[in-house]
């Protein structure tokens, strides 16, 4: 074989490592993009299924956290709740904004989460007591890969109020940073009658503590809607 005929072969061989390198770089770039897309959800759910955890106010957050782990915001400083709408666990459609004018108790839960299971009956008991007082309970079911386990959870604990199905945590990520956003599973938020987030806790709730969290918001005409309970 002449030197001329061997030259292209050497050229092809020398290009192979470059092609391999380019393919590897492209693959790593795709992996980085996928990780970036899911990073916020991973951060949010890193403490998933914890039974406690509080976040105190400070800087420009506008909220304070009591010794009981319940964070509150004065009425004039509350942030609007984000768009919380979509498919429910039972296959229906729900938009939390449709409940404006009511107090909404928003509970983030998963069927796989022991603290969520511990508090489920407490939520249903309180819901039955207050649903005729202009109060609506709504769940956000997350990290269940299908609705089957979530429906079984609702049946087991007699949960009668609806839950949005949010397996990847997209709805939770709609809450603005620095506001009373859900940061753990379970989390519970109170949305006031004007559609603003008034209170939050990042822990499983006893019936007593849930009633305490909700009580300041029950009487819309009393001026007791600032979360202070005073």
JSON list of C-alpha atoms in Angstrom, two decimals:
[
{"chain": "A", "resi": 1, "resn": "UNK", "atom": "CA", "xyz": [0.00, 0.00, 0.00]},
{"chain": "A", "resi": 2, "resn": "UNK", "atom": "CA", "xyz": [1.37, 3.43, -0.97]},
{"chain": "A", "resi": 3, "resn": "UNK", "atom": "CA", "xyz": [1.90, 6.27, 1.46]},
{"chain": "A", "resi": 4, "resn": "UNK", "atom": "CA", "xyz": [-0.85, 8.18, -0.32]},
{"chain": "A", "resi": 5, "resn": "UNK", "atom": "CA", "xyz": [-3.40, 5.39, 0.21]},
{"chain": "A", "resi": 6, "resn": "UNK", "atom": "CA", "xyz": [-2.42, 5.02, 3.85]},
{"chain": "A", "resi": 7, "resn": "UNK", "atom": "CA", "xyz": [-2.84, 8.72, 4.66]},
{"chain": "A", "resi": 8, "resn": "UNK", "atom": "CA", "xyz": [-6.69, 8.79, 4.71]},
{"chain": "A", "resi": 9, "resn": "UNK", "atom": "CA", "xyz": [-6.73, 5.79, 7.00]},
{"chain": "A", "resi": 10, "resn": "UNK", "atom": "CA", "xyz": [-4.47, 7.53, 9.46]},
{"chain": "A", "resi": 11, "resn": "UNK", "atom": "CA", "xyz": [-6.65, 10.63, 9.20]},
{"chain": "A", "resi": 12, "resn": "UNK", "atom": "CA", "xyz": [-9.82, 8.62, 9.95]},
{"chain": "A", "resi": 13, "resn": "UNK", "atom": "CA", "xyz": [-8.17, 6.97, 12.93]},
{"chain": "A", "resi": 14, "resn": "UNK", "atom": "CA", "xyz": [-7.05, 10.31, 14.31]},
{"chain": "A", "resi": 15, "resn": "UNK", "atom": "CA", "xyz": [-10.60, 11.68, 14.07]},
{"chain": "A", "resi": 16, "resn": "UNK", "atom": "CA", "xyz": [-12.14, 8.85, 16.07]},
{"chain": "A", "resi": 17, "resn": "UNK", "atom": "CA", "xyz": [-11.01, 10.12, 19.50]},
{"chain": "A", "resi": 18, "resn": "UNK", "atom": "CA", "xyz": [-12.30, 13.59, 18.62]},
{"chain": "A", "resi": 19, "resn": "UNK", "atom": "CA", "xyz": [-15.71, 12.19, 17.66]},
{"chain": "A", "resi": 20, "resn": "UNK", "atom": "CA", "xyz": [-15.80, 10.16, 20.88]},
{"chain": "A", "resi": 21, "resn": "UNK", "atom": "CA", "xyz": [-14.89, 13.23, 22.88]},
{"chain": "A", "resi": 22, "resn": "UNK", "atom": "CA", "xyz": [-17.63, 15.31, 21.22]},
{"chain": "A", "resi": 23, "resn": "UNK", "atom": "CA", "xyz": [-20.25, 12.61, 21.86]},
{"chain": "A", "resi": 24, "resn": "UNK", "atom": "CA", "xyz": [-19.16, 12.41, 25.50]},
{"chain": "A", "resi": 25, "resn": "UNK", "atom": "CA", "xyz": [-19.37, 16.19, 25.94]},
{"chain": "A", "resi": 26, "resn": "UNK", "atom": "CA", "xyz": [-22.85, 16.27, 24.36]},
{"chain": "A", "resi": 27, "resn": "UNK", "atom": "CA", "xyz": [-24.05, 13.48, 26.62]},
{"chain": "A", "resi": 28, "resn": "UNK", "atom": "CA", "xyz": [-22.73, 15.25, 29.70]},
{"chain": "A", "resi": 29, "resn": "UNK", "atom": "CA", "xyz": [-24.44, 18.46, 28.59]},
{"chain": "A", "resi": 30, "resn": "UNK", "atom": "CA", "xyz": [-27.76, 16.64, 28.25]},
{"chain": "A", "resi": 31, "resn": "UNK", "atom": "CA", "xyz": [-27.34, 15.13, 31.71]},
{"chain": "A", "resi": 32, "resn": "UNK", "atom": "CA", "xyz": [-26.55, 18.55, 33.19]},
{"chain": "A", "resi": 33, "resn": "UNK", "atom": "CA", "xyz": [-29.65, 20.03, 31.56]},
{"chain": "A", "resi": 34, "resn": "UNK", "atom": "CA", "xyz": [-31.83, 17.25, 33.00]},
{"chain": "A", "resi": 35, "resn": "UNK", "atom": "CA", "xyz": [-30.31, 17.74, 36.43]},
{"chain": "A", "resi": 36, "resn": "UNK", "atom": "CA", "xyz": [-30.86, 21.49, 36.26]},
{"chain": "A", "resi": 37, "resn": "UNK", "atom": "CA", "xyz": [-34.51, 20.99, 35.36]},
{"chain": "A", "resi": 38, "resn": "UNK", "atom": "CA", "xyz": [-35.08, 18.78, 38.38]},
{"chain": "A", "resi": 39, "resn": "UNK", "atom": "CA", "xyz": [-32.78, 20.57, 40.79]},
{"chain": "A", "resi": 40, "resn": "UNK", "atom": "CA", "xyz": [-35.42, 22.81, 42.32]},
{"chain": "A", "resi": 41, "resn": "UNK", "atom": "CA", "xyz": [-37.72, 19.87, 42.95]},
{"chain": "A", "resi": 42, "resn": "UNK", "atom": "CA", "xyz": [-34.87, 17.90, 44.52]},
{"chain": "A", "resi": 43, "resn": "UNK", "atom": "CA", "xyz": [-34.05, 20.78, 46.86]},
{"chain": "A", "resi": 44, "resn": "UNK", "atom": "CA", "xyz": [-37.71, 21.15, 47.81]},
{"chain": "A", "resi": 45, "resn": "UNK", "atom": "CA", "xyz": [-38.13, 17.47, 48.53]},
{"chain": "A", "resi": 46, "resn": "UNK", "atom": "CA", "xyz": [-34.74, 16.86, 50.13]},
{"chain": "A", "resi": 47, "resn": "UNK", "atom": "CA", "xyz": [-36.33, 16.93, 53.58]},
{"chain": "A", "resi": 48, "resn": "UNK", "atom": "CA", "xyz": [-39.39, 15.04, 52.39]},
{"chain": "A", "resi": 49, "resn": "UNK", "atom": "CA", "xyz": [-41.49, 13.18, 54.91]},
{"chain": "A", "resi": 50, "resn": "UNK", "atom": "CA", "xyz": [-39.99, 14.92, 57.91]},
{"chain": "A", "resi": 51, "resn": "UNK", "atom": "CA", "xyz": [-42.06, 15.37, 61.04]},
{"chain": "A", "resi": 52, "resn": "UNK", "atom": "CA", "xyz": [-40.76, 18.82, 61.83]},
{"chain": "A", "resi": 53, "resn": "UNK", "atom": "CA", "xyz": [-38.68, 21.76, 60.74]},
{"chain": "A", "resi": 54, "resn": "UNK", "atom": "CA", "xyz": [-39.37, 25.47, 60.93]},
{"chain": "A", "resi": 55, "resn": "UNK", "atom": "CA", "xyz": [-38.20, 28.51, 59.07]},
{"chain": "A", "resi": 56, "resn": "UNK", "atom": "CA", "xyz": [-38.12, 31.78, 60.94]},
{"chain": "A", "resi": 57, "resn": "UNK", "atom": "CA", "xyz": [-38.80, 35.18, 59.48]},
{"chain": "A", "resi": 58, "resn": "UNK", "atom": "CA", "xyz": [-36.01, 37.59, 58.79]},
{"chain": "A", "resi": 59, "resn": "UNK", "atom": "CA", "xyz": [-34.87, 40.13, 56.24]},
{"chain": "A", "resi": 60, "resn": "UNK", "atom": "CA", "xyz": [-37.71, 40.86, 53.86]},
{"chain": "A", "resi": 61, "resn": "UNK", "atom": "CA", "xyz": [-39.59, 37.59, 54.36]},
{"chain": "A", "resi": 62, "resn": "UNK", "atom": "CA", "xyz": [-42.37, 39.35, 56.28]},
{"chain": "A", "resi": 63, "resn": "UNK", "atom": "CA", "xyz": [-43.27, 36.35, 58.42]},
{"chain": "A", "resi": 64, "resn": "UNK", "atom": "CA", "xyz": [-42.47, 35.13, 61.90]},
{"chain": "A", "resi": 65, "resn": "UNK", "atom": "CA", "xyz": [-42.43, 31.61, 63.30]},
{"chain": "A", "resi": 66, "resn": "UNK", "atom": "CA", "xyz": [-43.83, 30.92, 66.74]},
{"chain": "A", "resi": 67, "resn": "UNK", "atom": "CA", "xyz": [-42.52, 28.42, 69.26]},
{"chain": "A", "resi": 68, "resn": "UNK", "atom": "CA", "xyz": [-45.26, 26.06, 68.06]},
{"chain": "A", "resi": 69, "resn": "UNK", "atom": "CA", "xyz": [-43.70, 25.94, 64.58]},
{"chain": "A", "resi": 70, "resn": "UNK", "atom": "CA", "xyz": [-46.51, 27.92, 62.94]},
{"chain": "A", "resi": 71, "resn": "UNK", "atom": "CA", "xyz": [-45.37, 30.82, 60.75]},
{"chain": "A", "resi": 72, "resn": "UNK", "atom": "CA", "xyz": [-47.74, 33.75, 60.18]},
{"chain": "A", "resi": 73, "resn": "UNK", "atom": "CA", "xyz": [-47.87, 36.94, 58.13]},
{"chain": "A", "resi": 74, "resn": "UNK", "atom": "CA", "xyz": [-49.73, 40.15, 58.96]},
{"chain": "A", "resi": 75, "resn": "UNK", "atom": "CA", "xyz": [-52.69, 40.71, 56.69]},
{"chain": "A", "resi": 76, "resn": "UNK", "atom": "CA", "xyz": [-51.21, 43.65, 54.78]},
{"chain": "A", "resi": 77, "resn": "UNK", "atom": "CA", "xyz": [-47.99, 41.78, 53.99]},
{"chain": "A", "resi": 78, "resn": "UNK", "atom": "CA", "xyz": [-49.33, 38.50, 52.67]},
{"chain": "A", "resi": 79, "resn": "UNK", "atom": "CA", "xyz": [-48.36, 37.20, 49.25]},
{"chain": "A", "resi": 80, "resn": "UNK", "atom": "CA", "xyz": [-50.91, 35.94, 46.73]},
{"chain": "A", "resi": 81, "resn": "UNK", "atom": "CA", "xyz": [-51.19, 32.18, 46.47]},
{"chain": "A", "resi": 82, "resn": "UNK", "atom": "CA", "xyz": [-49.91, 31.00, 43.07]},
{"chain": "A", "resi": 83, "resn": "UNK", "atom": "CA", "xyz": [-51.94, 29.20, 40.45]},
{"chain": "A", "resi": 84, "resn": "UNK", "atom": "CA", "xyz": [-52.85, 25.88, 42.05]},
{"chain": "A", "resi": 85, "resn": "UNK", "atom": "CA", "xyz": [-54.94, 24.04, 39.52]},
{"chain": "A", "resi": 86, "resn": "UNK", "atom": "CA", "xyz": [-54.95, 20.78, 37.64]},
{"chain": "A", "resi": 87, "resn": "UNK", "atom": "CA", "xyz": [-55.98, 17.16, 37.81]},
{"chain": "A", "resi": 88, "resn": "UNK", "atom": "CA", "xyz": [-57.12, 15.67, 41.09]},
{"chain": "A", "resi": 89, "resn": "UNK", "atom": "CA", "xyz": [-56.30, 12.28, 42.57]},
{"chain": "A", "resi": 90, "resn": "UNK", "atom": "CA", "xyz": [-59.77, 11.04, 41.61]},
{"chain": "A", "resi": 91, "resn": "UNK", "atom": "CA", "xyz": [-59.43, 12.21, 37.99]},
{"chain": "A", "resi": 92, "resn": "UNK", "atom": "CA", "xyz": [-61.38, 15.47, 38.25]},
{"chain": "A", "resi": 93, "resn": "UNK", "atom": "CA", "xyz": [-60.22, 19.06, 37.80]},
{"chain": "A", "resi": 94, "resn": "UNK", "atom": "CA", "xyz": [-59.69, 21.62, 40.56]},
{"chain": "A", "resi": 95, "resn": "UNK", "atom": "CA", "xyz": [-58.66, 25.27, 40.76]},
{"chain": "A", "resi": 96, "resn": "UNK", "atom": "CA", "xyz": [-57.97, 26.61, 44.26]},
{"chain": "A", "resi": 97, "resn": "UNK", "atom": "CA", "xyz": [-58.76, 30.13, 42.99]},
{"chain": "A", "resi": 98, "resn": "UNK", "atom": "CA", "xyz": [-62.40, 29.04, 42.70]},
{"chain": "A", "resi": 99, "resn": "UNK", "atom": "CA", "xyz": [-62.51, 28.98, 46.51]},
{"chain": "A", "resi": 100, "resn": "UNK", "atom": "CA", "xyz": [-61.66, 32.67, 46.90]},
{"chain": "A", "resi": 101, "resn": "UNK", "atom": "CA", "xyz": [-63.94, 34.04, 49.61]},
{"chain": "A", "resi": 102, "resn": "UNK", "atom": "CA", "xyz": [-63.34, 30.92, 51.68]},
{"chain": "A", "resi": 103, "resn": "UNK", "atom": "CA", "xyz": [-60.46, 30.04, 53.96]},
{"chain": "A", "resi": 104, "resn": "UNK", "atom": "CA", "xyz": [-58.44, 27.27, 52.29]},
{"chain": "A", "resi": 105, "resn": "UNK", "atom": "CA", "xyz": [-56.43, 24.77, 54.31]},
{"chain": "A", "resi": 106, "resn": "UNK", "atom": "CA", "xyz": [-53.81, 23.40, 51.92]},
{"chain": "A", "resi": 107, "resn": "UNK", "atom": "CA", "xyz": [-52.07, 20.18, 52.98]},
{"chain": "A", "resi": 108, "resn": "UNK", "atom": "CA", "xyz": [-49.12, 18.68, 51.08]},
{"chain": "A", "resi": 109, "resn": "UNK", "atom": "CA", "xyz": [-48.94, 14.92, 51.53]},
{"chain": "A", "resi": 110, "resn": "UNK", "atom": "CA", "xyz": [-47.84, 11.60, 50.08]},
{"chain": "A", "resi": 111, "resn": "UNK", "atom": "CA", "xyz": [-49.24, 8.13, 50.64]},
{"chain": "A", "resi": 112, "resn": "UNK", "atom": "CA", "xyz": [-45.68, 6.90, 51.31]},
{"chain": "A", "resi": 113, "resn": "UNK", "atom": "CA", "xyz": [-45.12, 9.42, 54.14]},
{"chain": "A", "resi": 114, "resn": "UNK", "atom": "CA", "xyz": [-45.62, 8.17, 57.75]},
{"chain": "A", "resi": 115, "resn": "UNK", "atom": "CA", "xyz": [-46.22, 11.65, 59.26]},
{"chain": "A", "resi": 116, "resn": "UNK", "atom": "CA", "xyz": [-48.84, 12.27, 56.58]},
{"chain": "A", "resi": 117, "resn": "UNK", "atom": "CA", "xyz": [-50.59, 9.06, 57.58]},
{"chain": "A", "resi": 118, "resn": "UNK", "atom": "CA", "xyz": [-50.42, 10.11, 61.23]},
{"chain": "A", "resi": 119, "resn": "UNK", "atom": "CA", "xyz": [-52.17, 13.44, 60.60]},
{"chain": "A", "resi": 120, "resn": "UNK", "atom": "CA", "xyz": [-54.72, 12.38, 57.95]},
{"chain": "A", "resi": 121, "resn": "UNK", "atom": "CA", "xyz": [-57.59, 11.56, 60.35]},
{"chain": "A", "resi": 122, "resn": "UNK", "atom": "CA", "xyz": [-57.01, 14.82, 62.21]},
{"chain": "A", "resi": 123, "resn": "UNK", "atom": "CA", "xyz": [-57.52, 16.78, 59.01]},
{"chain": "A", "resi": 124, "resn": "UNK", "atom": "CA", "xyz": [-60.70, 14.96, 58.11]},
{"chain": "A", "resi": 125, "resn": "UNK", "atom": "CA", "xyz": [-62.12, 15.43, 61.63]},
{"chain": "A", "resi": 126, "resn": "UNK", "atom": "CA", "xyz": [-61.46, 19.18, 61.60]},
{"chain": "A", "resi": 127, "resn": "UNK", "atom": "CA", "xyz": [-62.72, 19.52, 58.03]},
{"chain": "A", "resi": 128, "resn": "UNK", "atom": "CA", "xyz": [-66.06, 17.99, 58.96]},
{"chain": "A", "resi": 129, "resn": "UNK", "atom": "CA", "xyz": [-66.36, 20.45, 61.85]},
{"chain": "A", "resi": 130, "resn": "UNK", "atom": "CA", "xyz": [-65.55, 23.63, 59.89]},
{"chain": "A", "resi": 131, "resn": "UNK", "atom": "CA", "xyz": [-66.62, 23.05, 56.28]},
{"chain": "A", "resi": 132, "resn": "UNK", "atom": "CA", "xyz": [-69.90, 24.88, 56.91]},
{"chain": "A", "resi": 133, "resn": "UNK", "atom": "CA", "xyz": [-68.02, 27.93, 58.20]},
{"chain": "A", "resi": 134, "resn": "UNK", "atom": "CA", "xyz": [-66.63, 29.02, 54.85]},
{"chain": "A", "resi": 135, "resn": "UNK", "atom": "CA", "xyz": [-63.62, 26.72, 54.98]},
{"chain": "A", "resi": 136, "resn": "UNK", "atom": "CA", "xyz": [-62.36, 24.39, 52.25]},
{"chain": "A", "resi": 137, "resn": "UNK", "atom": "CA", "xyz": [-59.64, 21.79, 52.70]},
{"chain": "A", "resi": 138, "resn": "UNK", "atom": "CA", "xyz": [-57.50, 20.89, 49.67]},
{"chain": "A", "resi": 139, "resn": "UNK", "atom": "CA", "xyz": [-54.65, 18.41, 49.47]},
{"chain": "A", "resi": 140, "resn": "UNK", "atom": "CA", "xyz": [-51.63, 18.35, 47.19]},
{"chain": "A", "resi": 141, "resn": "UNK", "atom": "CA", "xyz": [-50.52, 14.76, 46.70]},
{"chain": "A", "resi": 142, "resn": "UNK", "atom": "CA", "xyz": [-46.89, 14.54, 45.64]},
{"chain": "A", "resi": 143, "resn": "UNK", "atom": "CA", "xyz": [-44.24, 11.95, 44.76]},
{"chain": "A", "resi": 144, "resn": "UNK", "atom": "CA", "xyz": [-46.78, 9.18, 44.26]},
{"chain": "A", "resi": 145, "resn": "UNK", "atom": "CA", "xyz": [-45.91, 7.78, 40.85]},
{"chain": "A", "resi": 146, "resn": "UNK", "atom": "CA", "xyz": [-49.55, 6.91, 40.18]},
{"chain": "A", "resi": 147, "resn": "UNK", "atom": "CA", "xyz": [-52.89, 7.87, 41.66]},
{"chain": "A", "resi": 148, "resn": "UNK", "atom": "CA", "xyz": [-53.62, 4.34, 42.89]},
{"chain": "A", "resi": 149, "resn": "UNK", "atom": "CA", "xyz": [-51.74, 4.60, 46.21]},
{"chain": "A", "resi": 150, "resn": "UNK", "atom": "CA", "xyz": [-53.13, 8.10, 46.77]},
{"chain": "A", "resi": 151, "resn": "UNK", "atom": "CA", "xyz": [-56.71, 6.90, 46.28]},
{"chain": "A", "resi": 152, "resn": "UNK", "atom": "CA", "xyz": [-56.06, 3.98, 48.64]},
{"chain": "A", "resi": 153, "resn": "UNK", "atom": "CA", "xyz": [-54.73, 6.46, 51.23]},
{"chain": "A", "resi": 154, "resn": "UNK", "atom": "CA", "xyz": [-57.87, 8.59, 50.96]},
{"chain": "A", "resi": 155, "resn": "UNK", "atom": "CA", "xyz": [-60.08, 5.53, 51.33]},
{"chain": "A", "resi": 156, "resn": "UNK", "atom": "CA", "xyz": [-58.13, 4.19, 54.32]},
{"chain": "A", "resi": 157, "resn": "UNK", "atom": "CA", "xyz": [-58.33, 7.46, 56.26]},
{"chain": "A", "resi": 158, "resn": "UNK", "atom": "CA", "xyz": [-61.77, 8.55, 55.07]},
{"chain": "A", "resi": 159, "resn": "UNK", "atom": "CA", "xyz": [-60.49, 11.71, 53.38]},
{"chain": "A", "resi": 160, "resn": "UNK", "atom": "CA", "xyz": [-63.47, 13.39, 51.72]},
{"chain": "A", "resi": 161, "resn": "UNK", "atom": "CA", "xyz": [-61.94, 16.66, 50.47]},
{"chain": "A", "resi": 162, "resn": "UNK", "atom": "CA", "xyz": [-60.17, 16.80, 47.09]},
{"chain": "A", "resi": 163, "resn": "UNK", "atom": "CA", "xyz": [-56.44, 16.62, 46.42]},
{"chain": "A", "resi": 164, "resn": "UNK", "atom": "CA", "xyz": [-54.51, 17.87, 43.42]},
{"chain": "A", "resi": 165, "resn": "UNK", "atom": "CA", "xyz": [-52.20, 15.24, 41.92]},
{"chain": "A", "resi": 166, "resn": "UNK", "atom": "CA", "xyz": [-48.69, 16.71, 41.70]},
{"chain": "A", "resi": 167, "resn": "UNK", "atom": "CA", "xyz": [-46.22, 13.81, 41.41]},
{"chain": "A", "resi": 168, "resn": "UNK", "atom": "CA", "xyz": [-43.19, 15.96, 40.48]},
{"chain": "A", "resi": 169, "resn": "UNK", "atom": "CA", "xyz": [-43.79, 18.88, 42.85]},
{"chain": "A", "resi": 170, "resn": "UNK", "atom": "CA", "xyz": [-44.46, 21.46, 40.13]},
{"chain": "A", "resi": 171, "resn": "UNK", "atom": "CA", "xyz": [-47.29, 23.12, 42.03]},
{"chain": "A", "resi": 172, "resn": "UNK", "atom": "CA", "xyz": [-45.17, 23.60, 45.14]},
{"chain": "A", "resi": 173, "resn": "UNK", "atom": "CA", "xyz": [-42.44, 25.27, 43.10]},
{"chain": "A", "resi": 174, "resn": "UNK", "atom": "CA", "xyz": [-44.89, 27.97, 42.03]},
{"chain": "A", "resi": 175, "resn": "UNK", "atom": "CA", "xyz": [-44.73, 29.60, 45.45]},
{"chain": "A", "resi": 176, "resn": "UNK", "atom": "CA", "xyz": [-42.40, 32.61, 45.44]},
{"chain": "A", "resi": 177, "resn": "UNK", "atom": "CA", "xyz": [-39.11, 32.33, 47.28]},
{"chain": "A", "resi": 178, "resn": "UNK", "atom": "CA", "xyz": [-39.14, 34.15, 50.61]},
{"chain": "A", "resi": 179, "resn": "UNK", "atom": "CA", "xyz": [-42.86, 33.61, 51.13]},
{"chain": "A", "resi": 180, "resn": "UNK", "atom": "CA", "xyz": [-44.65, 30.97, 53.18]},
{"chain": "A", "resi": 181, "resn": "UNK", "atom": "CA", "xyz": [-43.96, 28.24, 50.65]},
{"chain": "A", "resi": 182, "resn": "UNK", "atom": "CA", "xyz": [-44.17, 24.50, 51.35]},
{"chain": "A", "resi": 183, "resn": "UNK", "atom": "CA", "xyz": [-40.67, 23.17, 52.01]},
{"chain": "A", "resi": 184, "resn": "UNK", "atom": "CA", "xyz": [-41.28, 19.72, 53.45]},
{"chain": "A", "resi": 185, "resn": "UNK", "atom": "CA", "xyz": [-43.74, 16.87, 53.33]},
{"chain": "A", "resi": 186, "resn": "UNK", "atom": "CA", "xyz": [-46.06, 17.24, 55.09]},
{"chain": "A", "resi": 187, "resn": "UNK", "atom": "CA", "xyz": [-46.60, 21.00, 54.94]},
{"chain": "A", "resi": 188, "resn": "UNK", "atom": "CA", "xyz": [-49.82, 22.85, 55.72]},
{"chain": "A", "resi": 189, "resn": "UNK", "atom": "CA", "xyz": [-50.73, 26.37, 54.59]},
{"chain": "A", "resi": 190, "resn": "UNK", "atom": "CA", "xyz": [-53.67, 28.63, 55.35]},
{"chain": "A", "resi": 191, "resn": "UNK", "atom": "CA", "xyz": [-54.88, 30.71, 52.40]},
{"chain": "A", "resi": 192, "resn": "UNK", "atom": "CA", "xyz": [-57.13, 33.54, 53.56]},
{"chain": "A", "resi": 193, "resn": "UNK", "atom": "CA", "xyz": [-60.44, 34.63, 52.04]},
{"chain": "A", "resi": 194, "resn": "UNK", "atom": "CA", "xyz": [-58.61, 37.04, 49.73]},
{"chain": "A", "resi": 195, "resn": "UNK", "atom": "CA", "xyz": [-56.49, 34.28, 48.24]},
{"chain": "A", "resi": 196, "resn": "UNK", "atom": "CA", "xyz": [-53.32, 35.20, 50.14]},
{"chain": "A", "resi": 197, "resn": "UNK", "atom": "CA", "xyz": [-51.05, 32.89, 52.14]},
{"chain": "A", "resi": 198, "resn": "UNK", "atom": "CA", "xyz": [-51.55, 33.68, 55.83]},
{"chain": "A", "resi": 199, "resn": "UNK", "atom": "CA", "xyz": [-49.86, 30.84, 57.73]},
{"chain": "A", "resi": 200, "resn": "UNK", "atom": "CA", "xyz": [-47.69, 27.78, 57.28]},
{"chain": "A", "resi": 201, "resn": "UNK", "atom": "CA", "xyz": [-46.27, 24.89, 59.24]},
{"chain": "A", "resi": 202, "resn": "UNK", "atom": "CA", "xyz": [-43.70, 22.30, 58.13]},
{"chain": "A", "resi": 203, "resn": "UNK", "atom": "CA", "xyz": [-44.71, 19.48, 60.45]},
{"chain": "A", "resi": 204, "resn": "UNK", "atom": "CA", "xyz": [-47.38, 16.86, 60.96]},
{"chain": "A", "resi": 205, "resn": "UNK", "atom": "CA", "xyz": [-50.28, 18.35, 62.89]},
{"chain": "A", "resi": 206, "resn": "UNK", "atom": "CA", "xyz": [-52.30, 17.03, 65.77]},
{"chain": "A", "resi": 207, "resn": "UNK", "atom": "CA", "xyz": [-55.99, 17.85, 65.76]},
{"chain": "A", "resi": 208, "resn": "UNK", "atom": "CA", "xyz": [-55.39, 20.42, 68.50]},
{"chain": "A", "resi": 209, "resn": "UNK", "atom": "CA", "xyz": [-52.59, 22.19, 66.65]},
{"chain": "A", "resi": 210, "resn": "UNK", "atom": "CA", "xyz": [-54.54, 22.24, 63.38]},
{"chain": "A", "resi": 211, "resn": "UNK", "atom": "CA", "xyz": [-57.50, 23.86, 65.13]},
{"chain": "A", "resi": 212, "resn": "UNK", "atom": "CA", "xyz": [-55.15, 26.40, 66.71]},
{"chain": "A", "resi": 213, "resn": "UNK", "atom": "CA", "xyz": [-53.63, 27.24, 63.32]},
{"chain": "A", "resi": 214, "resn": "UNK", "atom": "CA", "xyz": [-57.03, 27.67, 61.70]},
{"chain": "A", "resi": 215, "resn": "UNK", "atom": "CA", "xyz": [-58.92, 29.44, 64.50]},
{"chain": "A", "resi": 216, "resn": "UNK", "atom": "CA", "xyz": [-57.73, 33.02, 63.83]},
{"chain": "A", "resi": 217, "resn": "UNK", "atom": "CA", "xyz": [-59.10, 32.83, 60.28]},
{"chain": "A", "resi": 218, "resn": "UNK", "atom": "CA", "xyz": [-62.58, 31.49, 60.94]},
{"chain": "A", "resi": 219, "resn": "UNK", "atom": "CA", "xyz": [-64.35, 34.75, 61.77]},
{"chain": "A", "resi": 220, "resn": "UNK", "atom": "CA", "xyz": [-63.88, 37.00, 58.75]},
{"chain": "A", "resi": 221, "resn": "UNK", "atom": "CA", "xyz": [-65.68, 39.93, 60.35]},
{"chain": "A", "resi": 222, "resn": "UNK", "atom": "CA", "xyz": [-63.83, 39.98, 63.65]},
{"chain": "A", "resi": 223, "resn": "UNK", "atom": "CA", "xyz": [-60.56, 41.47, 62.44]},
{"chain": "A", "resi": 224, "resn": "UNK", "atom": "CA", "xyz": [-58.81, 38.32, 63.65]},
{"chain": "A", "resi": 225, "resn": "UNK", "atom": "CA", "xyz": [-57.44, 37.43, 60.25]},
{"chain": "A", "resi": 226, "resn": "UNK", "atom": "CA", "xyz": [-53.89, 38.66, 60.85]},
{"chain": "A", "resi": 227, "resn": "UNK", "atom": "CA", "xyz": [-52.71, 35.26, 62.09]},
{"chain": "A", "resi": 228, "resn": "UNK", "atom": "CA", "xyz": [-52.00, 36.58, 65.55]},
{"chain": "A", "resi": 229, "resn": "UNK", "atom": "CA", "xyz": [-55.09, 35.17, 67.22]},
{"chain": "A", "resi": 230, "resn": "UNK", "atom": "CA", "xyz": [-55.31, 38.37, 69.33]}
]
